[in-house]
PDB file of C-alpha atoms in Angstrom:
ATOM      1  CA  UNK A   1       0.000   0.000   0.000  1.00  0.00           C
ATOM      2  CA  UNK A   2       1.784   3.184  -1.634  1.00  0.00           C
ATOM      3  CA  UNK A   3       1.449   5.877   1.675  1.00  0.00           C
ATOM      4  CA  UNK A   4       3.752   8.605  -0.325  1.00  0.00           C
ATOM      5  CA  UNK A   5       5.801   8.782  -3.069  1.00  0.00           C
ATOM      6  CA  UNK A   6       8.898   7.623  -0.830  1.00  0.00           C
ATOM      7  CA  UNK A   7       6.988   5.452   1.399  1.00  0.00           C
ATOM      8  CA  UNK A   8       4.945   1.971   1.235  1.00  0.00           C
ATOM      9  CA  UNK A   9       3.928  -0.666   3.770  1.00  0.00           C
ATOM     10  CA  UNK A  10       4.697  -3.528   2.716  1.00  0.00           C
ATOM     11  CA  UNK A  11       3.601  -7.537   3.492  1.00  0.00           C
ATOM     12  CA  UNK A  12       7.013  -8.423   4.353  1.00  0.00           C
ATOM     13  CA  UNK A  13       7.373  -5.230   6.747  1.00  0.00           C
ATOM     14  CA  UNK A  14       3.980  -6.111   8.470  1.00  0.00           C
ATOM     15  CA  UNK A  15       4.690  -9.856   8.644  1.00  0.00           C
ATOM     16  CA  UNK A  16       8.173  -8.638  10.677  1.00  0.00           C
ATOM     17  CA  UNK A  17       5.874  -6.192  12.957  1.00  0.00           C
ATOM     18  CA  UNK A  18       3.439  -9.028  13.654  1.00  0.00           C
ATOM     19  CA  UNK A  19       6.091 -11.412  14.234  1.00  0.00           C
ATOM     20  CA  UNK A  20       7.700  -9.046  16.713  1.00  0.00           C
ATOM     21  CA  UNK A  21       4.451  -8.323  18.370  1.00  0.00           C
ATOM     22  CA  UNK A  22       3.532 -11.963  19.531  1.00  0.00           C
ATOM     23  CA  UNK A  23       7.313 -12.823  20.284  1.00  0.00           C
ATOM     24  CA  UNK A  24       7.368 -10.237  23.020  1.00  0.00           C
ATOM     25  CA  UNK A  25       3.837 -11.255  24.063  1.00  0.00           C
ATOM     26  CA  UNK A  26       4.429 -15.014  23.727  1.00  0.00           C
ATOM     27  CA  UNK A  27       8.052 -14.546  25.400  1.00  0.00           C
ATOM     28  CA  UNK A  28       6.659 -12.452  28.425  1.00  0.00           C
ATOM     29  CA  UNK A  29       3.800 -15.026  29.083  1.00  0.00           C
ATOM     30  CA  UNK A  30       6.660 -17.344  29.294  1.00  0.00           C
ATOM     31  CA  UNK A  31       8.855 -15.396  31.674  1.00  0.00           C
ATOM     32  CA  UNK A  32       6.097 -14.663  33.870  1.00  0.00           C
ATOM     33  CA  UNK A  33       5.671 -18.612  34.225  1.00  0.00           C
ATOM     34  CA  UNK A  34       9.385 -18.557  34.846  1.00  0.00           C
ATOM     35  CA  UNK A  35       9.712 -20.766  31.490  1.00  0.00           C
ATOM     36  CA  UNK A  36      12.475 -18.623  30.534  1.00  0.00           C
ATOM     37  CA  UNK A  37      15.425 -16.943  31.503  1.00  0.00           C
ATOM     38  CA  UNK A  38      14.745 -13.730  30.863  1.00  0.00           C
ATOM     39  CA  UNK A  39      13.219 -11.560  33.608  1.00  0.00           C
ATOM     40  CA  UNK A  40       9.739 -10.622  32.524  1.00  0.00           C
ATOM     41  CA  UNK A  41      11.013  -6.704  32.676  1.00  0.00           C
ATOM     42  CA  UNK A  42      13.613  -7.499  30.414  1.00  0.00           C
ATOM     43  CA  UNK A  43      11.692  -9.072  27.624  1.00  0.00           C
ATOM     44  CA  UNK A  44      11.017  -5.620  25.863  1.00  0.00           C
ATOM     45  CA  UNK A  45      14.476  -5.330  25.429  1.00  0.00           C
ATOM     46  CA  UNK A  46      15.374  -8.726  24.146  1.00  0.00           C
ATOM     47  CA  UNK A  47      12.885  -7.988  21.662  1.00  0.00           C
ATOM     48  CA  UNK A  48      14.033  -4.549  20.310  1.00  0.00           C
ATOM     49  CA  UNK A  49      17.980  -5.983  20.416  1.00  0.00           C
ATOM     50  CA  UNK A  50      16.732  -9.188  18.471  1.00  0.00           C
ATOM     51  CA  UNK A  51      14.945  -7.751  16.187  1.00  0.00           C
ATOM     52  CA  UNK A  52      17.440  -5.606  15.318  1.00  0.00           C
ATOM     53  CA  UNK A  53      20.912  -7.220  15.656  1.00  0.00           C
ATOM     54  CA  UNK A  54      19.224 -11.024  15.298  1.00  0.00           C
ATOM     55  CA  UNK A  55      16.610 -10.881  12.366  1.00  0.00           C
ATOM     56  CA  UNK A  56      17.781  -7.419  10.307  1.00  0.00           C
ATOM     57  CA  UNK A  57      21.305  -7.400  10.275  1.00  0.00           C
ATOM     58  CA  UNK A  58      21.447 -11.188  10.385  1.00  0.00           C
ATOM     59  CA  UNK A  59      19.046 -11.230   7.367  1.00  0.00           C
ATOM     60  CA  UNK A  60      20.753  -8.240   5.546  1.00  0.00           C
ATOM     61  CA  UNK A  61      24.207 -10.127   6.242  1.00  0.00           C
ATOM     62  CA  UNK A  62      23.002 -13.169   4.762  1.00  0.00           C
ATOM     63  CA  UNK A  63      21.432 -11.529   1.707  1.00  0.00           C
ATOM     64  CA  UNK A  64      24.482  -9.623   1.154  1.00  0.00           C
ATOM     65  CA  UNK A  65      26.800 -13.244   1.294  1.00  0.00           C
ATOM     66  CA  UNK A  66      24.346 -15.580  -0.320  1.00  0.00           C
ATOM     67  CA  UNK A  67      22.792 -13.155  -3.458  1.00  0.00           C
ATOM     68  CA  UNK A  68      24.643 -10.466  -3.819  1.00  0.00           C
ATOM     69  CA  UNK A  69      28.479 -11.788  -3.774  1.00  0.00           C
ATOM     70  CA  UNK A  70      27.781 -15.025  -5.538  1.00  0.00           C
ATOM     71  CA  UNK A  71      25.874 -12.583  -8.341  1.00  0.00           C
ATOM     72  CA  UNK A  72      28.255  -9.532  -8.505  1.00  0.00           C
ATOM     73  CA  UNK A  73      31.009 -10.843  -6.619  1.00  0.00           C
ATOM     74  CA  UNK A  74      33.350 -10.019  -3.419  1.00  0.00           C
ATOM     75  CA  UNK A  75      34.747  -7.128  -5.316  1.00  0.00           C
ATOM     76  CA  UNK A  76      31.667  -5.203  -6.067  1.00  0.00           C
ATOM     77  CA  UNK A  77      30.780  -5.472  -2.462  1.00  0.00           C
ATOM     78  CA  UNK A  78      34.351  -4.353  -1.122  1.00  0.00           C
ATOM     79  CA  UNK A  79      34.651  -1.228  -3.776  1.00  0.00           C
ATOM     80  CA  UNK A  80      30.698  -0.198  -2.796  1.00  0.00           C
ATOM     81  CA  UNK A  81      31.086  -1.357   0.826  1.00  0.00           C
ATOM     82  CA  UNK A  82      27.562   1.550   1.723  1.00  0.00           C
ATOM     83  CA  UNK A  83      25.856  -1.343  -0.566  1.00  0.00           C
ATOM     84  CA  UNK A  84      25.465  -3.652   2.510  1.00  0.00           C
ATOM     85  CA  UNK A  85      23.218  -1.050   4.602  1.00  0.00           C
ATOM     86  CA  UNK A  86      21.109  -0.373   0.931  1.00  0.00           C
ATOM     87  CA  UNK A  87      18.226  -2.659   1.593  1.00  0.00           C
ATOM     88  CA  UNK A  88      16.187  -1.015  -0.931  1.00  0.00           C
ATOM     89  CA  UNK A  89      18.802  -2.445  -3.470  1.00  0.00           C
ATOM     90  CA  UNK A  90      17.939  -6.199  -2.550  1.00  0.00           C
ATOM     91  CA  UNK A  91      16.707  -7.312   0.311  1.00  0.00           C
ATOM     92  CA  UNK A  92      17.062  -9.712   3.364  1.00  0.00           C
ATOM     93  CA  UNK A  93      17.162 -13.468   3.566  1.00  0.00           C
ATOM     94  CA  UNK A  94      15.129 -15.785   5.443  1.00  0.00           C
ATOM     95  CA  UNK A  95      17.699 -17.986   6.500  1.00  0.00           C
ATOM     96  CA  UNK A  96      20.364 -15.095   7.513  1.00  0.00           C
ATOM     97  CA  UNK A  97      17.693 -13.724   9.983  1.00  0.00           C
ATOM     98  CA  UNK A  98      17.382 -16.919  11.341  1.00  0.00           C
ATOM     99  CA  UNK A  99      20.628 -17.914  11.908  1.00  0.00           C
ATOM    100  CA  UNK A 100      21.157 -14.179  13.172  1.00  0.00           C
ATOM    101  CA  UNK A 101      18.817 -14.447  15.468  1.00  0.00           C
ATOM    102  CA  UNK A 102      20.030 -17.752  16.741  1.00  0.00           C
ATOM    103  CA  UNK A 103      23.666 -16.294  17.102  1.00  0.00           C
ATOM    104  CA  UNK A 104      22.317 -13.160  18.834  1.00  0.00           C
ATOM    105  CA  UNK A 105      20.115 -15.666  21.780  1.00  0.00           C
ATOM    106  CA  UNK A 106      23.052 -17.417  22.826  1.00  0.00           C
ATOM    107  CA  UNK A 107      25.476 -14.632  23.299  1.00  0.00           C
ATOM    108  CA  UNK A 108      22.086 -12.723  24.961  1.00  0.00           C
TER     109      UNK A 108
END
């Protein structure tokens, strides 16, 4: 849905929001019940440093080493290093935001 010239809401971006709205509430019911190890005050914050350093850069990372070295190559990517943060360019991958997220848990 086109908002501005500039801006549009996309699936994708509302599938992350929704995501991220019943992790936090799924994760506090589960801290609550002492389930987890997270306090239950602290789950707010888990959320907002997951989704951030887990599923973006973890999903941007993994575009950026799965689709666009193996298509343009390492070069390309080291002479136009601002490339990585242009998400507008490409996009983010599934499996990178996994496996970013998992990384990001177990140092957490």
């Amino acid at each position: 849905m086109e908002i501005t010239d500039t801006f549009a809401l996309r699936w994708y971006g509302l599938a992350y929001l929704a995501g991220f709205i019943v992790g936090y509430f799924g994760l506090k019911w589960l801290a609550r019940k002492g389930l987890w190890v997270v306090q239950p005050e602290k789950v707010a914050d888990f959320v907002a440093y997951a989704a951030i350093f887990g599923v973006f850069l973890g999903g941007r990372l993994g575009y950026v080493l799965l689709y666009m070295i193996p298509e343009n190559g390492v070069g390309y990517v080291w002479d136009h290093p601002l490339v990585i943060l242009q998400v507008w360019k490409g996009g983010m991958s599934s499996h990178g935001g996994i496996v970013g997220l998992t990384i990001f848990t177990y140092f957490y």
